[in-house]
Tab-separated table of N, CA, C and O in Angstrom:
chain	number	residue	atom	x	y	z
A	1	UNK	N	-20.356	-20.507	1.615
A	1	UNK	CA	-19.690	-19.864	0.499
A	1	UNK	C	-18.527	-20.758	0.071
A	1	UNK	O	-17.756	-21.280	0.876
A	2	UNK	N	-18.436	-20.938	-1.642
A	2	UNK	CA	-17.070	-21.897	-1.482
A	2	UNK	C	-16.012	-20.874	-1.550
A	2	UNK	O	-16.048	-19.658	-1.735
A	3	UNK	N	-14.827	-21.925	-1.296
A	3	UNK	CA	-13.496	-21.314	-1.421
A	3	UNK	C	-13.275	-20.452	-2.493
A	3	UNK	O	-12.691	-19.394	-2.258
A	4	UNK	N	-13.723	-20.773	-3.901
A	4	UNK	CA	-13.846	-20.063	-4.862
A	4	UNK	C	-14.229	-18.276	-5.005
A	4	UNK	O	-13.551	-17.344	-5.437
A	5	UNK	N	-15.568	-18.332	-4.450
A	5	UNK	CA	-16.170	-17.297	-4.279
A	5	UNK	C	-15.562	-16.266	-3.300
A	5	UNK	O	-15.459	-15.047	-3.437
A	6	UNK	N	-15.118	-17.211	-2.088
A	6	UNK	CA	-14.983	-16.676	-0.921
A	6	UNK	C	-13.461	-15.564	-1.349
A	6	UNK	O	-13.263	-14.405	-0.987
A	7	UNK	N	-12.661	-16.381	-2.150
A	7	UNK	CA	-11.127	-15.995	-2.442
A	7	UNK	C	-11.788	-14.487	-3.353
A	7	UNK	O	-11.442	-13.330	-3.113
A	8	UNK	N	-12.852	-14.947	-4.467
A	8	UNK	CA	-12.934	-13.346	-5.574
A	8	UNK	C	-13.446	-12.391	-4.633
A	8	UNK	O	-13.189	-11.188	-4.647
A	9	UNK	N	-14.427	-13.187	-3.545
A	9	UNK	CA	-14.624	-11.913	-2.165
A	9	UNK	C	-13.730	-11.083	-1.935
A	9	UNK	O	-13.791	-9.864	-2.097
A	10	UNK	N	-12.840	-11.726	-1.538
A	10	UNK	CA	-11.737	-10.573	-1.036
A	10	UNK	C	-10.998	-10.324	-1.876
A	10	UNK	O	-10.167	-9.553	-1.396
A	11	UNK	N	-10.805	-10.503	-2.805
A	11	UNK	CA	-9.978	-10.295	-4.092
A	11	UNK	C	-10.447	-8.725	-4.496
A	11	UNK	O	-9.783	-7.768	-4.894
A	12	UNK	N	-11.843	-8.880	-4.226
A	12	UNK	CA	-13.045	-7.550	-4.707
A	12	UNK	C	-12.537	-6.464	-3.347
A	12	UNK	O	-12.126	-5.313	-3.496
A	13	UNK	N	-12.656	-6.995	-2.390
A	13	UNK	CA	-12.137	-6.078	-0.788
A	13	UNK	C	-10.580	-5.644	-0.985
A	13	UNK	O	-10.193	-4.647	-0.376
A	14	UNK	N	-9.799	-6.263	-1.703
A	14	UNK	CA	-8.400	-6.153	-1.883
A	14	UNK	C	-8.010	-5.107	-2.795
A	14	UNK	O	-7.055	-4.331	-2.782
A	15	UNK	N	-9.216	-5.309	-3.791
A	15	UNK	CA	-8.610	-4.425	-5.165
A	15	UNK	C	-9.418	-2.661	-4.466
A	15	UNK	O	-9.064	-1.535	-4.814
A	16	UNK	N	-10.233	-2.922	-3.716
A	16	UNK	CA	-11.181	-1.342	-3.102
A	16	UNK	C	-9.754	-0.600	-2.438
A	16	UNK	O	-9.328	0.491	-2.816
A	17	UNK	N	-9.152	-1.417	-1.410
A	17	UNK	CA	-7.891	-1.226	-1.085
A	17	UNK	C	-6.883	-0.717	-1.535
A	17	UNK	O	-6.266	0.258	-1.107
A	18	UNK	N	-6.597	-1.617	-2.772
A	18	UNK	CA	-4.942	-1.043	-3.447
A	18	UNK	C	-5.702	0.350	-3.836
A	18	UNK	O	-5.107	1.392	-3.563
A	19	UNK	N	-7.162	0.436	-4.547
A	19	UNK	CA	-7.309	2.154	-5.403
A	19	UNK	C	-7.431	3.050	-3.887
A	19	UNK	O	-6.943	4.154	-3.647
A	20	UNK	N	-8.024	2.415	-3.229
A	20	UNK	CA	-7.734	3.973	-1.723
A	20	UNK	C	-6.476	4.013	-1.617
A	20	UNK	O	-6.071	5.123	-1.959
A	21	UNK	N	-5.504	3.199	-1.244
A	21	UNK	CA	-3.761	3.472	-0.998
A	21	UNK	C	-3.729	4.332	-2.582
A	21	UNK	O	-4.325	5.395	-2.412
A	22	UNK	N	-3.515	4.280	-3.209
A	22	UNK	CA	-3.181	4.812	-4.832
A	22	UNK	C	-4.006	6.460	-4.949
A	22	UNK	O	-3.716	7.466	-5.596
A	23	UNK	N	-5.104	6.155	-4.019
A	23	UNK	CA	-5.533	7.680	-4.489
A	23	UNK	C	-4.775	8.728	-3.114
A	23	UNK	O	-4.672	9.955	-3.080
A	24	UNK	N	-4.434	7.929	-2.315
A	24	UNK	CA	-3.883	8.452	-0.566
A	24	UNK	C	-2.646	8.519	-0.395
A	24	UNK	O	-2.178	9.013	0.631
A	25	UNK	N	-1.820	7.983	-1.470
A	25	UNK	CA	-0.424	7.847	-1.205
A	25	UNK	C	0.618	9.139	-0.157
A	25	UNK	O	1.513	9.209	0.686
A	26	UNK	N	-0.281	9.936	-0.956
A	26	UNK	CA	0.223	11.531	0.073
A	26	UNK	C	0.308	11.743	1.614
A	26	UNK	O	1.075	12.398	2.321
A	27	UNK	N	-0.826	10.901	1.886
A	27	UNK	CA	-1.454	10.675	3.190
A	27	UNK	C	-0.506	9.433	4.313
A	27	UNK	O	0.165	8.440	4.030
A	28	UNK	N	-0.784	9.938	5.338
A	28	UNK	CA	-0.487	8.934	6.393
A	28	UNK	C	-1.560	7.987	6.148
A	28	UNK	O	-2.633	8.536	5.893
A	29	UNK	N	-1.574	6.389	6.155
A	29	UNK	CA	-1.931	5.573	5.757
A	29	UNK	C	-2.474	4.759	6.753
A	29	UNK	O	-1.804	3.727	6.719
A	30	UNK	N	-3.351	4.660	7.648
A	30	UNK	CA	-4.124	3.765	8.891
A	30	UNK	C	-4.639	2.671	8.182
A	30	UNK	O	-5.188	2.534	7.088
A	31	UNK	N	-4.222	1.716	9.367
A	31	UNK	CA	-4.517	-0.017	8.620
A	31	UNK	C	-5.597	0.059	9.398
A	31	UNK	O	-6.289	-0.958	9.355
A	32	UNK	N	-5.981	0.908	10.091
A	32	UNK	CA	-8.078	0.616	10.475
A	32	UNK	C	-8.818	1.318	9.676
A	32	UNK	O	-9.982	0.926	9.600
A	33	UNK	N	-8.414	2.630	8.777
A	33	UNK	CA	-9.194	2.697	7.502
A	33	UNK	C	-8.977	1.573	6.799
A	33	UNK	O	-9.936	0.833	6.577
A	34	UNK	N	-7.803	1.273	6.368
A	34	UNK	CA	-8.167	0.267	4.977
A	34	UNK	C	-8.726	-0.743	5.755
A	34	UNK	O	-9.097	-1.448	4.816
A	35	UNK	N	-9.111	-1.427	6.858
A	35	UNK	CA	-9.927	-2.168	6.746
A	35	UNK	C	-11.591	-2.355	7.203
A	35	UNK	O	-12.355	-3.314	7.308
A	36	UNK	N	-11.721	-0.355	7.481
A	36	UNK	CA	-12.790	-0.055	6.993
A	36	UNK	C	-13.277	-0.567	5.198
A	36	UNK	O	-14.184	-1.330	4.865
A	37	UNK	N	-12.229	0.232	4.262
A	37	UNK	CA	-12.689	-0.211	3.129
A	37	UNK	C	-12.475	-1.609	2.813
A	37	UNK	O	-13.322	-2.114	2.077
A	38	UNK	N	-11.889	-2.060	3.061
A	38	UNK	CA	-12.162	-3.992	3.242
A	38	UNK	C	-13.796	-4.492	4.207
A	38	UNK	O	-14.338	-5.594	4.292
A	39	UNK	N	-14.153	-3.252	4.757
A	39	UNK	CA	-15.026	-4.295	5.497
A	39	UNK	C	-14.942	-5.137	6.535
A	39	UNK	O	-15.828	-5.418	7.341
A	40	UNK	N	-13.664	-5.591	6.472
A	40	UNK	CA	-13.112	-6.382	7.498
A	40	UNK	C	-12.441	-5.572	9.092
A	40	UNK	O	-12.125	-4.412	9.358
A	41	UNK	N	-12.444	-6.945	9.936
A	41	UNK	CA	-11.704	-6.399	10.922
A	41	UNK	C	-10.664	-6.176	10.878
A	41	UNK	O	-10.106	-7.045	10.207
A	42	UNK	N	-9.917	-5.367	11.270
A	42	UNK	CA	-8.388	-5.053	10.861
A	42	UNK	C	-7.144	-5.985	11.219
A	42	UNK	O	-6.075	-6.046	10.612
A	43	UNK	N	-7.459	-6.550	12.120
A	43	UNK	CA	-6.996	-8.370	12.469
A	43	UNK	C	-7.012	-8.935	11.248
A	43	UNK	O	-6.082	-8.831	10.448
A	44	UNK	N	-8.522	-9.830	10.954
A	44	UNK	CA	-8.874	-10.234	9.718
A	44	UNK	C	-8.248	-9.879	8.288
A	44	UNK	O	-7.689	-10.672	7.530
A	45	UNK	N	-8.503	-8.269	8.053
A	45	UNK	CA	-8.143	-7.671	6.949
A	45	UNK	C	-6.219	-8.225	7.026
A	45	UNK	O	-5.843	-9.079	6.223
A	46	UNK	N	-5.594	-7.849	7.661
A	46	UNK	CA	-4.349	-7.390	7.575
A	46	UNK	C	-3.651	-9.041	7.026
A	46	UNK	O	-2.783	-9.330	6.203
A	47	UNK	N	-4.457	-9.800	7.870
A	47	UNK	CA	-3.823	-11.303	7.752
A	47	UNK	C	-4.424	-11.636	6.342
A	47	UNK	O	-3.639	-12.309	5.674
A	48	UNK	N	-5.558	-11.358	5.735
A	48	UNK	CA	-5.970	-11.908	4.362
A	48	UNK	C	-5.062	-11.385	3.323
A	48	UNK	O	-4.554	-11.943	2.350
A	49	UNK	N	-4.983	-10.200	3.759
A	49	UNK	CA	-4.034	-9.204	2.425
A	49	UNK	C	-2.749	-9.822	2.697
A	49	UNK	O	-2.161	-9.956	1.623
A	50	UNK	N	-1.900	-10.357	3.895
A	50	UNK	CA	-0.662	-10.753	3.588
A	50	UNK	C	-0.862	-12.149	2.468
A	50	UNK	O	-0.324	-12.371	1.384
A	51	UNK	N	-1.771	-12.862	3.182
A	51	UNK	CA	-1.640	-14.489	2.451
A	51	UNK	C	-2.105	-14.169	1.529
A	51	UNK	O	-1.891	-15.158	0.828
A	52	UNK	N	-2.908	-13.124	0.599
A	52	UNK	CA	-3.338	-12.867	-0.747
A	52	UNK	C	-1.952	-12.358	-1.685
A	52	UNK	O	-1.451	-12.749	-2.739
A	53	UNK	N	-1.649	-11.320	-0.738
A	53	UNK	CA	-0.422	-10.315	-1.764
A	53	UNK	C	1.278	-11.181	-1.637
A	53	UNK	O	2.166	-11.382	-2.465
A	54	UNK	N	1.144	-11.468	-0.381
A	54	UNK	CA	2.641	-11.845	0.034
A	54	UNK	C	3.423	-10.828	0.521
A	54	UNK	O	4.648	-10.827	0.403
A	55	UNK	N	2.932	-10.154	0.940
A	55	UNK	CA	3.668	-8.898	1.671
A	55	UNK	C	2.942	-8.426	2.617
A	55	UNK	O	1.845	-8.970	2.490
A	56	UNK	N	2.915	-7.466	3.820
A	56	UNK	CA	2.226	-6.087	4.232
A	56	UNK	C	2.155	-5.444	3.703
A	56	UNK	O	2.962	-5.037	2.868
A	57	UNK	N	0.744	-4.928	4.076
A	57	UNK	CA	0.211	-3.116	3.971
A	57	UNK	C	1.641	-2.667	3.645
A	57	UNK	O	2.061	-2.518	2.497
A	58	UNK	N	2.635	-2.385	5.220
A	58	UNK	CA	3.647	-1.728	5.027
A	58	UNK	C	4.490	-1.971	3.793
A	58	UNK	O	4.476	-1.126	2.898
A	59	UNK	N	5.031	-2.779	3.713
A	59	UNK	CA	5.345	-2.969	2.211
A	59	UNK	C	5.200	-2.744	0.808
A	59	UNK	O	5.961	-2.643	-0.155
A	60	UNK	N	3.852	-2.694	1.032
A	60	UNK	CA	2.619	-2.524	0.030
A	60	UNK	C	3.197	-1.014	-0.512
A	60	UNK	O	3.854	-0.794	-1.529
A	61	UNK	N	2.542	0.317	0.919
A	61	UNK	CA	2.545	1.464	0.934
A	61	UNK	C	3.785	1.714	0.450
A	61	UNK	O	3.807	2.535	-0.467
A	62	UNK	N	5.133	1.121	0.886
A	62	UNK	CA	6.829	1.846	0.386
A	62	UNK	C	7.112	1.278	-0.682
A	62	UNK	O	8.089	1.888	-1.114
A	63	UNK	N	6.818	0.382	-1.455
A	63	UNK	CA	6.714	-0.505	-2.944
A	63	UNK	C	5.950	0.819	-3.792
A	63	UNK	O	6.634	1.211	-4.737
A	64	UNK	N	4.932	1.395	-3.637
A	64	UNK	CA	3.871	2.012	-4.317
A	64	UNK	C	4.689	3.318	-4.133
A	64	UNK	O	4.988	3.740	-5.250
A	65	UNK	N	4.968	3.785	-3.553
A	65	UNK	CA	5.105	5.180	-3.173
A	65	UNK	C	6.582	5.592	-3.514
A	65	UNK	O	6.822	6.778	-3.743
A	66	UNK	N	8.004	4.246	-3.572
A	66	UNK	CA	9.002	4.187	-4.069
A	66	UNK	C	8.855	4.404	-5.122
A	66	UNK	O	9.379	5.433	-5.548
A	67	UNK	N	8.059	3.532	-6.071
A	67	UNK	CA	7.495	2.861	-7.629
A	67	UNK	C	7.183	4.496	-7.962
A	67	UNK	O	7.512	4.560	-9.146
A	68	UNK	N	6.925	5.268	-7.738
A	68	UNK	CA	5.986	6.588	-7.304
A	68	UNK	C	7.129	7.273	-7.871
A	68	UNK	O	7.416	7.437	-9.056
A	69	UNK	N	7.711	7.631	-6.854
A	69	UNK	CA	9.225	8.497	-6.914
A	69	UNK	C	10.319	8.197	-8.000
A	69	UNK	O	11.073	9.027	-8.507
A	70	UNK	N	10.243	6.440	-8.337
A	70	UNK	CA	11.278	6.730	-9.214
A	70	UNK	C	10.609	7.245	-11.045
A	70	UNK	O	11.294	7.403	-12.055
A	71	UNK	N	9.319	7.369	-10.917
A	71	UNK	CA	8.683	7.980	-11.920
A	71	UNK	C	9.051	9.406	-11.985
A	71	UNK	O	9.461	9.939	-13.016
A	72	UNK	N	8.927	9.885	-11.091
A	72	UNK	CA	9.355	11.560	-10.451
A	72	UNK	C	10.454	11.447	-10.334
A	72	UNK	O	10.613	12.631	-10.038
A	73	UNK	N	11.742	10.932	-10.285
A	73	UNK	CA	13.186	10.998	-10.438
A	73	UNK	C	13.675	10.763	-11.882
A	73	UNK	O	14.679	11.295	-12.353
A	74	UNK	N	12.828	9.877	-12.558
A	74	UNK	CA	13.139	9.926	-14.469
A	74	UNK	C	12.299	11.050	-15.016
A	74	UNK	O	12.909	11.846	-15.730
A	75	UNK	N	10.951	11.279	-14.809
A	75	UNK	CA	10.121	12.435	-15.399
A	75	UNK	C	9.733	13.454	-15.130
A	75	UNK	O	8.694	14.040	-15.433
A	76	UNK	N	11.314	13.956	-14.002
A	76	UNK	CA	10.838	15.394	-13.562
A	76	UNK	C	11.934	16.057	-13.452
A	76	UNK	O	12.968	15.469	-13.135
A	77	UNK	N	11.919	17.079	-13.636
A	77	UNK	CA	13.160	18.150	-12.608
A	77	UNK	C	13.317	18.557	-11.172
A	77	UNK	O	14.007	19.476	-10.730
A	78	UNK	N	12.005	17.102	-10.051
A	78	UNK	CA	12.157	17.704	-9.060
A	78	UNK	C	12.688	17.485	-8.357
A	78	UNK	O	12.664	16.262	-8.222
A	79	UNK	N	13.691	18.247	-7.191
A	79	UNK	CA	14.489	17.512	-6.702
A	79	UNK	C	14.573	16.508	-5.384
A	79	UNK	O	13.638	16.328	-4.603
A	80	UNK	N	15.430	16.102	-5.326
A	80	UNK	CA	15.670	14.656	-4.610
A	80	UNK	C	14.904	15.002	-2.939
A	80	UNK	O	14.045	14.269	-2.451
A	81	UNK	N	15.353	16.047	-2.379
A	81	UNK	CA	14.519	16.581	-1.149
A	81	UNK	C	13.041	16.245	-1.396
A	81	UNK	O	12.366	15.386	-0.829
A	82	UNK	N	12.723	17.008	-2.256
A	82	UNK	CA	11.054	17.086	-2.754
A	82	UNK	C	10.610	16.112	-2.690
A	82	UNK	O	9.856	15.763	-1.782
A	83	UNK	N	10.974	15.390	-3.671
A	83	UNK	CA	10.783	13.489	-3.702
A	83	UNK	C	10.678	12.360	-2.662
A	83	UNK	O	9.841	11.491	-2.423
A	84	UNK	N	12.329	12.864	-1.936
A	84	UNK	CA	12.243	12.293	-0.335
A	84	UNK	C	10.646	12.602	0.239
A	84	UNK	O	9.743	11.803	0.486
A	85	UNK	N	10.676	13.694	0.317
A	85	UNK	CA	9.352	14.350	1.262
A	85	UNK	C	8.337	13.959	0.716
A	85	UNK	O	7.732	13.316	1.574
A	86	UNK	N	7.579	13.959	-0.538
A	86	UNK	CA	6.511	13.447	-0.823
A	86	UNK	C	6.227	11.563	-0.794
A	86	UNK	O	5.179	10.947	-0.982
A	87	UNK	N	7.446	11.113	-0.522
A	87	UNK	CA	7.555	9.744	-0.245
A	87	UNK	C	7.264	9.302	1.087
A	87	UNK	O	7.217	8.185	1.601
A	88	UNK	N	7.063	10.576	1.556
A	88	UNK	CA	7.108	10.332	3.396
A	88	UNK	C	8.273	9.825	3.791
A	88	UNK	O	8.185	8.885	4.581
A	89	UNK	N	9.868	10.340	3.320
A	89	UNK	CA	10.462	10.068	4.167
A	89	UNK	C	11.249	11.554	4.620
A	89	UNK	O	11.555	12.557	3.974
A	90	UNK	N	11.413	11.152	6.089
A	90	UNK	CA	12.392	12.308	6.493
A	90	UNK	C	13.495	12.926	6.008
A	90	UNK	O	13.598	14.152	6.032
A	91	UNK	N	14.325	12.215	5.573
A	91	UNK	CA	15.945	12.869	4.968
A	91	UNK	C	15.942	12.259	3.440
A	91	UNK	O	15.100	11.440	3.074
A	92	UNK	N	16.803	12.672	2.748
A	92	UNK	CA	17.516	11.764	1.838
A	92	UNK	C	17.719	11.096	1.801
A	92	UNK	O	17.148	10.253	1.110
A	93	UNK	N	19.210	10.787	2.869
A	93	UNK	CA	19.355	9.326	3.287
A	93	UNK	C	18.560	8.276	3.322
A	93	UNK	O	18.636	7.166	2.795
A	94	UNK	N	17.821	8.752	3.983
A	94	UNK	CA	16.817	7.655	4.895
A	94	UNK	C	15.983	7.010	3.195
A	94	UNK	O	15.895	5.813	2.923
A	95	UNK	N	15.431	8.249	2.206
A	95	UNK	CA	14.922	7.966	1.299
A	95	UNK	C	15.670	6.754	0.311
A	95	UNK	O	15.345	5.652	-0.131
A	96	UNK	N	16.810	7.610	0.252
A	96	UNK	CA	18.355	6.632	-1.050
A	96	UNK	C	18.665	5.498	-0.642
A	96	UNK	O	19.157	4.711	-1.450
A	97	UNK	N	18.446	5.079	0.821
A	97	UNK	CA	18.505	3.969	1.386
A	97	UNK	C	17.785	2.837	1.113
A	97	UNK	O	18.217	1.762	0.698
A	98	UNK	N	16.138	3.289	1.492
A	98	UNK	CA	15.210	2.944	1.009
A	98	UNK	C	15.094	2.365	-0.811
A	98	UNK	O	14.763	1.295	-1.323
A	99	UNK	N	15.447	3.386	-1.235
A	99	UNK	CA	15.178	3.613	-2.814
A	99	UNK	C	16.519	2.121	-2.923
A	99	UNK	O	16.103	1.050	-3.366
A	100	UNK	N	17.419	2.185	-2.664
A	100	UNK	CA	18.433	1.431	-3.252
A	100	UNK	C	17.778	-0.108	-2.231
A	100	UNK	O	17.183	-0.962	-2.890
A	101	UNK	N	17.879	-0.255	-1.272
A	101	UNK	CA	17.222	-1.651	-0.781
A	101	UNK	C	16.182	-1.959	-1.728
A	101	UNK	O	16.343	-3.174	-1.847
A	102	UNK	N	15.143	-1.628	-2.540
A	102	UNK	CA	14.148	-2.132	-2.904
A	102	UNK	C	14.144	-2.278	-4.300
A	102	UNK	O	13.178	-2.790	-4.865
């Protein structure tokens, strides 16, 4: 397989990925499902998606799910608890912390 092909390979395994995280965001997030839906071994998977994306999964998941919340902090009335919690994080703090580092 060339390099070419081999790269839209996983490019195709990568993008199956980001739409399961995107439809799961709610969810606790296992890096041996997503690399069920990669196909790959979860070794394999985890190391392709960094040198593809430039980040981790983990990263990935609190980028998306931040990105998430501050949609729901401009286009909602709901409040900041709520938000925390559907972000998966425990407190406020822990959330505003988050939210302001990134």
């Amino acid at each position: 397989m060339s390099r070419l092909k081999e790269r839209i390979d996983y490019q195709q395994r990568l993008s199956r990925v980001i739409a399961f995280i995107h439809d799961h965001l709610d969810d606790e997030i296992d890096l041996n499902r997503l690399a069920e839906v990669a196909c790959l071994s979860p070794y394999h998977w985890h190391r392709i998606y960094h040198a593809i994306n430039g980040e981790t999964i983990a990263a990935t998941v609190r980028r998306l799910r931040l990105h998430r919340a501050a949609g729901f902090l401009a286009n909602t009335a709901m409040p900041i608890e709520a938000i925390a919690e559907k972000s998966g994080y425990g407190s406020v703090a822990t959330f505003t912390r988050a939210f302001a580092a990134d």
